[in-house]
Amino acid sequence: QKEVEQDPGPLSVPEGAIVSLNCTYSNSAFQYFMWYRQYSRKGPELLMYTYSSGNKEDGRFTAQVDKSSKYISLFIRDSQPSDSATYLCATHTGTASKLTFGTGTRLQVTL
Amino acid sequence: EAGVTQSPTHLIKTRGQQATLRCSPISGHTSVYWYQQALGLGLQFLLWYDEGEERNRGNFPPRFSGRQFPNYSSELNVNALELEDSALYLCASSLGSAKAEAFFGQGTRLTVV
């Protein structure tokens, strides 16, 4: 079993839709949770960074962590074609150790 | 402020050769991480350097090695290249504290023919 599971998609939504991207993880030692966006042939770009359970909002993006169920989510409101990319969840234990990534979900926002 | 820079952008090598990939972290960052992203796979952790020392290593053979220089830049060496080493190699840097975010470069696309 992978430490972080993520549905690879692809996920196709119309412009303006609310997008929900999700990951589950198995290691209860994970404390810090991140979402990265990766455009084709580019490096991942950090979108959101959260610690422990709760919500964090930044513009159209909301990151949600539920440590009791080991479930992390990223919501994108009013999705735009420019949001079309692969979204990667990542986590680490907080000891400056390696990031553990999900496999990424490919999102396509259509006009 | 400059982000993480990697060179070269693309690299084509023949099976059995050696490849050297370079990474310059964000100014002030002391930690450098290397990841491999093969087609269809997620990011696989390779190596972590902090303050010039190797701190952690992923599940890769010893022909994957690297080092970090006094200015915190880093290089990744891959010896005896195999076709399956073809991938995007990503470098990330962070401040090195337990809570620090990691920022990625654009990657080096290595093709082994």
mmCIF file of C-alpha atoms in Angstrom:
data_model
loop_
_atom_site.group_PDB
_atom_site.id
_atom_site.type_symbol
_atom_site.label_atom_id
_atom_site.label_comp_id
_atom_site.label_asym_id
_atom_site.label_seq_id
_atom_site.Cartn_x
_atom_site.Cartn_y
_atom_site.Cartn_z
ATOM 1 C CA GLN A 1 0.000 0.000 0.000
ATOM 2 C CA LYS A 2 1.302 3.435 -0.916
ATOM 3 C CA GLU A 3 1.697 5.931 1.920
ATOM 4 C CA VAL A 4 -0.295 8.528 -0.008
ATOM 5 C CA GLU A 5 -3.094 7.530 -2.370
ATOM 6 C CA GLN A 6 -4.490 9.875 -4.993
ATOM 7 C CA ASP A 7 -6.943 9.222 -7.820
ATOM 8 C CA PRO A 8 -5.004 9.863 -11.050
ATOM 9 C CA GLY A 9 -8.065 11.025 -12.976
ATOM 10 C CA PRO A 10 -8.301 12.509 -15.488
ATOM 11 C CA LEU A 11 -10.980 14.780 -14.090
ATOM 12 C CA SER A 12 -12.817 16.936 -16.617
ATOM 13 C CA VAL A 13 -15.046 19.804 -15.489
ATOM 14 C CA PRO A 14 -16.677 22.792 -17.224
ATOM 15 C CA GLU A 15 -15.379 26.299 -16.622
ATOM 16 C CA GLY A 16 -16.835 27.796 -13.453
ATOM 17 C CA ALA A 17 -17.334 24.467 -11.687
ATOM 18 C CA ILE A 18 -16.164 23.698 -8.162
ATOM 19 C CA VAL A 19 -13.410 21.099 -8.232
ATOM 20 C CA SER A 20 -12.683 18.689 -5.394
ATOM 21 C CA LEU A 21 -9.345 16.896 -5.355
ATOM 22 C CA ASN A 22 -8.568 14.350 -2.660
ATOM 23 C CA CYS A 23 -5.844 12.242 -1.128
ATOM 24 C CA THR A 24 -5.703 9.694 1.648
ATOM 25 C CA TYR A 25 -2.648 8.759 3.643
ATOM 26 C CA SER A 26 -1.719 5.933 5.957
ATOM 27 C CA ASN A 27 1.062 7.286 8.193
ATOM 28 C CA SER A 28 -0.322 9.032 11.257
ATOM 29 C CA ALA A 29 3.071 10.730 11.760
ATOM 30 C CA PHE A 30 2.412 13.027 8.808
ATOM 31 C CA GLN A 31 1.892 16.541 10.142
ATOM 32 C CA TYR A 32 2.356 18.916 7.218
ATOM 33 C CA PHE A 33 0.321 18.814 4.055
ATOM 34 C CA MET A 34 0.880 20.494 0.734
ATOM 35 C CA TRP A 35 -0.746 20.834 -2.645
ATOM 36 C CA TYR A 36 1.339 21.420 -5.729
ATOM 37 C CA ARG A 37 0.212 22.263 -9.252
ATOM 38 C CA GLN A 38 2.272 20.961 -12.143
ATOM 39 C CA TYR A 39 1.811 22.068 -15.714
ATOM 40 C CA SER A 40 3.005 19.766 -18.459
ATOM 41 C CA ARG A 41 6.797 19.542 -18.637
ATOM 42 C CA LYS A 42 7.236 22.001 -15.774
ATOM 43 C CA GLY A 43 8.268 21.703 -12.150
ATOM 44 C CA PRO A 44 5.612 21.521 -9.401
ATOM 45 C CA GLU A 45 4.435 24.873 -8.024
ATOM 46 C CA LEU A 46 3.485 25.103 -4.348
ATOM 47 C CA LEU A 47 -0.173 26.136 -3.985
ATOM 48 C CA MET A 48 -1.113 25.467 -0.378
ATOM 49 C CA TYR A 49 0.709 24.490 2.795
ATOM 50 C CA THR A 50 -1.149 23.462 5.940
ATOM 51 C CA TYR A 51 -0.351 22.038 9.329
ATOM 52 C CA SER A 52 -2.558 19.495 11.074
ATOM 53 C CA SER A 53 -6.343 19.455 10.760
ATOM 54 C CA GLY A 54 -8.486 22.303 9.545
ATOM 55 C CA ASN A 55 -9.074 24.540 6.554
ATOM 56 C CA LYS A 56 -6.899 27.098 4.812
ATOM 57 C CA GLU A 57 -8.153 29.421 2.117
ATOM 58 C CA ASP A 58 -6.187 31.364 -0.494
ATOM 59 C CA GLY A 59 -8.238 33.074 -3.177
ATOM 60 C CA ARG A 60 -10.139 30.433 -5.142
ATOM 61 C CA PHE A 61 -8.291 27.599 -3.387
ATOM 62 C CA THR A 62 -9.211 25.922 -0.088
ATOM 63 C CA ALA A 63 -7.134 23.160 1.466
ATOM 64 C CA GLN A 64 -8.765 20.902 4.025
ATOM 65 C CA VAL A 65 -7.121 18.355 6.294
ATOM 66 C CA ASP A 66 -8.939 15.766 8.409
ATOM 67 C CA LYS A 67 -6.338 13.910 10.415
ATOM 68 C CA SER A 68 -8.899 11.681 12.114
ATOM 69 C CA SER A 69 -9.751 10.097 8.768
ATOM 70 C CA LYS A 70 -6.328 10.726 7.172
ATOM 71 C CA TYR A 71 -7.963 12.628 4.350
ATOM 72 C CA ILE A 72 -6.809 15.793 2.590
ATOM 73 C CA SER A 73 -8.674 17.830 0.021
ATOM 74 C CA LEU A 74 -8.175 20.762 -2.289
ATOM 75 C CA PHE A 75 -11.185 22.713 -3.501
ATOM 76 C CA ILE A 76 -10.997 25.055 -6.477
ATOM 77 C CA ARG A 77 -13.859 27.509 -6.899
ATOM 78 C CA ASP A 78 -14.843 29.117 -10.196
ATOM 79 C CA SER A 79 -12.444 26.864 -12.085
ATOM 80 C CA GLN A 80 -10.692 28.336 -15.123
ATOM 81 C CA PRO A 81 -9.094 26.713 -18.179
ATOM 82 C CA SER A 82 -5.759 27.926 -16.791
ATOM 83 C CA ASP A 83 -6.327 25.575 -13.831
ATOM 84 C CA SER A 84 -5.872 22.624 -16.198
ATOM 85 C CA ALA A 85 -2.836 20.841 -14.788
ATOM 86 C CA THR A 86 -1.822 17.918 -12.594
ATOM 87 C CA TYR A 87 -2.392 18.462 -8.886
ATOM 88 C CA LEU A 88 -0.120 16.687 -6.458
ATOM 89 C CA CYS A 89 -0.713 16.257 -2.753
ATOM 90 C CA ALA A 90 2.349 15.880 -0.548
ATOM 91 C CA THR A 91 3.058 15.433 3.121
ATOM 92 C CA HIS A 92 5.892 15.063 5.597
ATOM 93 C CA THR A 93 6.358 14.306 9.261
ATOM 94 C CA GLY A 94 7.756 17.675 10.291
ATOM 95 C CA THR A 95 11.313 16.582 10.928
ATOM 96 C CA ALA A 96 12.506 18.185 7.688
ATOM 97 C CA SER A 97 12.458 14.763 6.131
ATOM 98 C CA LYS A 98 11.450 13.915 2.602
ATOM 99 C CA LEU A 99 8.129 14.867 1.103
ATOM 100 C CA THR A 100 5.905 11.935 0.224
ATOM 101 C CA PHE A 101 3.770 12.573 -2.844
ATOM 102 C CA GLY A 102 0.572 11.210 -4.247
ATOM 103 C CA THR A 103 0.691 10.220 -7.905
ATOM 104 C CA GLY A 104 -1.192 13.348 -8.946
ATOM 105 C CA THR A 105 -4.649 14.034 -10.390
ATOM 106 C CA ARG A 106 -4.861 15.402 -13.907
ATOM 107 C CA LEU A 107 -7.513 18.145 -14.146
ATOM 108 C CA GLN A 108 -8.974 19.463 -17.386
ATOM 109 C CA VAL A 109 -11.207 22.548 -17.243
ATOM 110 C CA THR A 110 -13.156 22.937 -20.473
ATOM 111 C CA LEU A 111 -14.737 26.052 -21.985
ATOM 112 C CA GLU B 1 14.283 36.740 -6.018
ATOM 113 C CA ALA B 2 15.480 33.874 -8.191
ATOM 114 C CA GLY B 3 13.810 30.522 -7.705
ATOM 115 C CA VAL B 4 15.408 27.100 -7.818
ATOM 116 C CA THR B 5 17.409 26.745 -10.997
ATOM 117 C CA GLN B 6 18.395 23.496 -12.639
ATOM 118 C CA SER B 7 20.744 22.758 -15.491
ATOM 119 C CA PRO B 8 20.748 21.514 -18.108
ATOM 120 C CA THR B 9 17.104 21.660 -19.126
ATOM 121 C CA HIS B 10 17.462 18.636 -21.353
ATOM 122 C CA LEU B 11 20.101 15.938 -21.446
ATOM 123 C CA ILE B 12 20.445 13.044 -23.849
ATOM 124 C CA LYS B 13 22.819 10.241 -22.959
ATOM 125 C CA THR B 14 23.624 6.792 -24.194
ATOM 126 C CA ARG B 15 23.052 3.706 -22.069
ATOM 127 C CA GLY B 16 26.078 3.048 -19.869
ATOM 128 C CA GLN B 17 27.193 6.691 -19.780
ATOM 129 C CA GLN B 18 27.166 8.996 -16.776
ATOM 130 C CA ALA B 19 24.921 12.013 -16.299
ATOM 131 C CA THR B 20 25.492 15.025 -14.046
ATOM 132 C CA LEU B 21 22.588 17.267 -13.141
ATOM 133 C CA ARG B 22 22.945 20.539 -11.259
ATOM 134 C CA CYS B 23 20.733 22.513 -8.908
ATOM 135 C CA SER B 24 21.025 25.967 -7.375
ATOM 136 C CA PRO B 25 18.671 26.502 -4.434
ATOM 137 C CA ILE B 26 16.827 29.659 -3.504
ATOM 138 C CA SER B 27 19.147 32.071 -1.731
ATOM 139 C CA GLY B 28 19.197 31.285 1.991
ATOM 140 C CA HIS B 29 17.921 27.741 1.589
ATOM 141 C CA THR B 30 20.213 25.068 3.007
ATOM 142 C CA SER B 31 18.272 21.929 2.123
ATOM 143 C CA VAL B 32 18.157 20.391 -1.334
ATOM 144 C CA TYR B 33 15.976 17.464 -2.349
ATOM 145 C CA TRP B 34 16.172 15.417 -5.534
ATOM 146 C CA TYR B 35 13.187 13.600 -7.016
ATOM 147 C CA GLN B 36 12.681 11.435 -10.072
ATOM 148 C CA GLN B 37 9.429 11.722 -12.020
ATOM 149 C CA ALA B 38 9.167 8.983 -14.594
ATOM 150 C CA LEU B 39 6.332 8.947 -17.133
ATOM 151 C CA GLY B 40 3.153 7.731 -15.502
ATOM 152 C CA LEU B 41 4.690 7.621 -12.035
ATOM 153 C CA GLY B 42 4.602 10.080 -9.186
ATOM 154 C CA LEU B 43 7.561 11.870 -7.726
ATOM 155 C CA GLN B 44 9.990 9.355 -6.259
ATOM 156 C CA PHE B 45 12.335 10.639 -3.564
ATOM 157 C CA LEU B 46 16.016 10.237 -4.410
ATOM 158 C CA LEU B 47 18.210 12.215 -2.031
ATOM 159 C CA TRP B 48 18.118 14.929 0.611
ATOM 160 C CA TYR B 49 21.099 17.148 1.429
ATOM 161 C CA ASP B 50 21.267 19.660 4.237
ATOM 162 C CA GLU B 51 24.238 21.746 5.311
ATOM 163 C CA GLY B 52 26.502 19.754 3.004
ATOM 164 C CA GLU B 53 25.545 16.351 4.377
ATOM 165 C CA GLU B 54 23.404 13.574 2.906
ATOM 166 C CA ARG B 55 20.497 13.255 5.369
ATOM 167 C CA ASN B 56 18.250 10.726 3.681
ATOM 168 C CA ARG B 57 18.190 8.514 0.642
ATOM 169 C CA GLY B 58 15.335 6.943 -1.277
ATOM 170 C CA ASN B 59 15.080 3.405 -2.560
ATOM 171 C CA PHE B 60 17.438 3.816 -5.513
ATOM 172 C CA PRO B 61 20.615 1.903 -6.407
ATOM 173 C CA PRO B 62 24.043 3.288 -5.436
ATOM 174 C CA ARG B 63 24.708 4.451 -8.997
ATOM 175 C CA PHE B 64 22.500 7.413 -8.069
ATOM 176 C CA SER B 65 24.658 9.704 -5.980
ATOM 177 C CA GLY B 66 25.196 13.348 -5.361
ATOM 178 C CA ARG B 67 26.693 16.013 -3.213
ATOM 179 C CA GLN B 68 26.043 19.459 -1.847
ATOM 180 C CA PHE B 69 28.618 22.192 -2.104
ATOM 181 C CA PRO B 70 29.523 24.848 0.509
ATOM 182 C CA ASN B 71 27.283 27.357 -1.320
ATOM 183 C CA TYR B 72 24.407 24.830 -0.931
ATOM 184 C CA SER B 73 24.160 24.084 -4.621
ATOM 185 C CA SER B 74 23.972 20.421 -5.451
ATOM 186 C CA GLU B 75 24.633 17.955 -8.181
ATOM 187 C CA LEU B 76 23.111 14.582 -8.901
ATOM 188 C CA ASN B 77 25.210 11.952 -10.635
ATOM 189 C CA VAL B 78 23.775 8.912 -12.326
ATOM 190 C CA ASN B 79 26.308 6.302 -13.372
ATOM 191 C CA ALA B 80 25.916 3.393 -15.768
ATOM 192 C CA LEU B 81 22.749 4.866 -17.239
ATOM 193 C CA GLU B 82 19.901 2.521 -18.052
ATOM 194 C CA LEU B 83 16.969 3.154 -20.373
ATOM 195 C CA GLU B 84 14.575 3.255 -17.419
ATOM 196 C CA ASP B 85 16.496 6.186 -15.951
ATOM 197 C CA SER B 86 14.793 8.372 -18.546
ATOM 198 C CA ALA B 87 12.696 10.791 -16.501
ATOM 199 C CA LEU B 88 12.252 14.340 -15.311
ATOM 200 C CA TYR B 89 14.649 14.974 -12.430
ATOM 201 C CA LEU B 90 13.403 17.628 -10.058
ATOM 202 C CA CYS B 91 15.299 19.536 -7.442
ATOM 203 C CA ALA B 92 13.610 21.317 -4.557
ATOM 204 C CA SER B 93 15.016 23.547 -1.860
ATOM 205 C CA SER B 94 13.827 24.607 1.567
ATOM 206 C CA LEU B 95 15.027 26.532 4.588
ATOM 207 C CA GLY B 96 15.816 23.248 6.280
ATOM 208 C CA SER B 97 13.641 23.719 9.327
ATOM 209 C CA ALA B 98 10.976 21.179 10.194
ATOM 210 C CA LYS B 99 8.153 23.430 9.038
ATOM 211 C CA ALA B 100 9.670 24.759 5.833
ATOM 212 C CA GLU B 101 7.945 24.575 2.486
ATOM 213 C CA ALA B 102 9.820 23.069 -0.431
ATOM 214 C CA PHE B 103 10.029 24.891 -3.753
ATOM 215 C CA PHE B 104 10.846 23.109 -6.991
ATOM 216 C CA GLY B 105 12.890 23.970 -10.028
ATOM 217 C CA GLN B 106 11.758 23.310 -13.572
ATOM 218 C CA GLY B 107 13.610 20.030 -13.793
ATOM 219 C CA THR B 108 16.106 18.346 -16.063
ATOM 220 C CA ARG B 109 14.638 15.975 -18.597
ATOM 221 C CA LEU B 110 17.069 13.091 -18.994
ATOM 222 C CA THR B 111 16.653 10.820 -21.980
ATOM 223 C CA VAL B 112 18.712 7.647 -22.188
ATOM 224 C CA VAL B 113 18.943 6.087 -25.630
#
